[in-house]
Amino acid sequence: MPPTFTSGIPIYVQIADNIRDQILRGALRDGDQLTSTTEYATTYRINPATAGKAFAILVDEGLVEKRRGIGMFVAEGAHASLVEEGRRTYVDETLYPAVEAGLALGLDLDTIATNVRAYDAGSRTKEDS
């Protein structure tokens, strides 16, 4: 989904996030060429320097590489890197706090695990206890 640039988040951050999301979802694959900063700026009616700043962030993160005279490309291993980081972030920022919240509400680990397995099996029946 293309960025809309309506939030209070800086445009270059939204562009970088959008490209990361495209890489993670597979819409952009390792080795794919990205739209040029000029084309990006023209399409979204933004300053080319803003698009360039987004690409510079992605280069610094190792997700995109600049090939002189050719353009910007998704770096080899970019998808795997984003998946690994996403999993780590999910566990640290979502899973552990959710388990801790469940425990604080009096659920035991077996009940939490049973509900996770039921969700995985497609069942939305929740077990209390």
Short mmCIF file of C-alpha atoms in Angstrom, two decimals:
data_model
loop_
_atom_site.label_atom_id
_atom_site.label_comp_id
_atom_site.label_asym_id
_atom_site.label_seq_id
_atom_site.Cartn_x
_atom_site.Cartn_y
_atom_site.Cartn_z
CA MET A 1 0.00 0.00 0.00
CA PRO A 2 1.48 3.37 -0.95
CA PRO A 3 2.18 5.87 1.80
CA THR A 4 -0.43 8.60 2.34
CA PHE A 5 1.70 11.11 4.28
CA THR A 6 -1.15 12.26 6.49
CA SER A 7 0.18 11.43 9.94
CA GLY A 8 2.54 13.45 12.10
CA ILE A 9 5.34 11.01 11.22
CA PRO A 10 8.01 12.57 8.98
CA ILE A 11 7.50 11.71 5.30
CA TYR A 12 10.97 10.18 4.90
CA VAL A 13 10.24 7.82 7.82
CA GLN A 14 6.92 6.82 6.23
CA ILE A 15 8.68 6.13 2.93
CA ALA A 16 11.34 3.99 4.62
CA ASP A 17 8.66 2.11 6.61
CA ASN A 18 6.66 1.52 3.42
CA ILE A 19 9.68 0.09 1.59
CA ARG A 20 10.55 -2.11 4.61
CA ASP A 21 6.97 -3.39 4.58
CA GLN A 22 7.14 -4.15 0.84
CA ILE A 23 10.37 -6.10 1.38
CA LEU A 24 8.91 -8.00 4.33
CA ARG A 25 5.69 -8.92 2.44
CA GLY A 26 7.66 -9.98 -0.64
CA ALA A 27 6.37 -7.22 -2.94
CA LEU A 28 10.04 -6.23 -3.24
CA ARG A 29 12.53 -9.08 -3.30
CA ASP A 30 16.25 -9.26 -2.73
CA GLY A 31 17.92 -7.86 -5.84
CA ASP A 32 14.88 -5.90 -7.08
CA GLN A 33 15.49 -2.38 -8.31
CA LEU A 34 13.69 0.38 -6.45
CA THR A 35 11.96 3.33 -8.02
CA SER A 36 14.43 6.21 -8.37
CA THR A 37 14.31 9.10 -5.91
CA THR A 38 13.27 11.40 -8.77
CA GLU A 39 10.39 9.12 -9.81
CA TYR A 40 9.38 8.68 -6.18
CA ALA A 41 9.40 12.45 -5.66
CA THR A 42 7.37 13.05 -8.82
CA THR A 43 4.81 10.33 -8.06
CA TYR A 44 4.20 11.44 -4.47
CA ARG A 45 4.82 15.16 -5.05
CA ILE A 46 7.58 15.42 -2.49
CA ASN A 47 11.05 16.92 -2.50
CA PRO A 48 13.63 14.53 -4.02
CA ALA A 49 15.81 15.13 -0.94
CA THR A 50 13.03 13.68 1.22
CA ALA A 51 12.95 10.48 -0.83
CA GLY A 52 16.75 10.43 -0.80
CA LYS A 53 16.78 10.65 2.99
CA ALA A 54 14.49 7.61 3.20
CA PHE A 55 16.74 5.62 0.88
CA ALA A 56 19.83 6.71 2.85
CA ILE A 57 18.28 5.28 6.02
CA LEU A 58 17.62 1.97 4.27
CA VAL A 59 21.19 1.90 2.93
CA ASP A 60 22.52 2.52 6.46
CA GLU A 61 20.37 -0.38 7.71
CA GLY A 62 21.81 -2.66 5.03
CA LEU A 63 18.42 -3.24 3.41
CA VAL A 64 19.13 -1.32 0.21
CA GLU A 65 22.31 -0.88 -1.80
CA LYS A 66 23.24 1.86 -4.22
CA ARG A 67 24.80 0.78 -7.49
CA ARG A 68 26.57 3.75 -8.97
CA GLY A 69 25.05 4.82 -12.26
CA ILE A 70 22.35 2.15 -12.09
CA GLY A 71 20.13 2.87 -9.08
CA MET A 72 19.01 1.51 -5.75
CA PHE A 73 18.40 -2.20 -5.18
CA VAL A 74 17.06 -4.35 -2.37
CA ALA A 75 20.14 -5.85 -0.73
CA GLU A 76 20.69 -9.59 -0.64
CA GLY A 77 19.41 -10.89 2.70
CA ALA A 78 17.17 -7.86 3.32
CA HIS A 79 14.02 -9.97 3.63
CA ALA A 80 15.66 -12.44 6.02
CA SER A 81 17.04 -9.57 8.10
CA LEU A 82 13.60 -7.96 8.43
CA VAL A 83 11.98 -11.29 9.32
CA GLU A 84 14.58 -11.94 12.02
CA GLU A 85 14.22 -8.44 13.46
CA GLY A 86 10.42 -8.66 13.29
CA ARG A 87 10.38 -11.95 15.17
CA ARG A 88 12.69 -10.62 17.84
CA THR A 89 10.61 -7.46 18.20
CA TYR A 90 7.36 -9.43 18.28
CA VAL A 91 8.56 -11.71 21.06
CA ASP A 92 10.03 -8.88 23.14
CA GLU A 93 7.34 -6.25 22.59
CA THR A 94 4.15 -8.28 22.03
CA LEU A 95 4.35 -11.90 23.16
CA TYR A 96 6.12 -11.50 26.51
CA PRO A 97 3.98 -8.54 27.61
CA ALA A 98 0.81 -10.43 26.57
CA VAL A 99 1.85 -13.49 28.60
CA GLU A 100 2.73 -11.27 31.57
CA ALA A 101 -0.67 -9.56 31.31
CA GLY A 102 -2.42 -12.94 31.22
CA LEU A 103 -0.49 -14.15 34.25
CA ALA A 104 -1.35 -10.92 36.10
CA LEU A 105 -5.04 -11.62 35.36
CA GLY A 106 -4.73 -15.06 36.93
CA LEU A 107 -4.39 -17.17 33.80
CA ASP A 108 -1.83 -19.93 34.05
CA LEU A 109 0.69 -20.74 31.32
CA ASP A 110 -1.21 -23.90 30.32
CA THR A 111 -4.40 -21.89 29.69
CA ILE A 112 -2.49 -19.28 27.70
CA ALA A 113 -0.78 -22.00 25.64
CA THR A 114 -4.11 -23.80 25.06
CA ASN A 115 -5.62 -20.58 23.71
CA VAL A 116 -2.64 -20.02 21.42
CA ARG A 117 -2.95 -23.57 20.07
CA ALA A 118 -6.72 -23.10 19.60
CA TYR A 119 -6.06 -19.91 17.66
CA ASP A 120 -3.49 -21.73 15.52
CA ALA A 121 -6.01 -24.49 14.80
CA GLY A 122 -8.55 -21.93 13.62
CA SER A 123 -10.75 -22.18 16.66
CA ARG A 124 -11.81 -18.94 18.28
CA THR A 125 -13.19 -20.72 21.35
CA LYS A 126 -11.47 -19.28 24.34
CA GLU A 127 -10.68 -21.23 27.44
CA ASP A 128 -10.95 -19.44 30.77
CA SER A 129 -9.47 -20.42 34.07
#
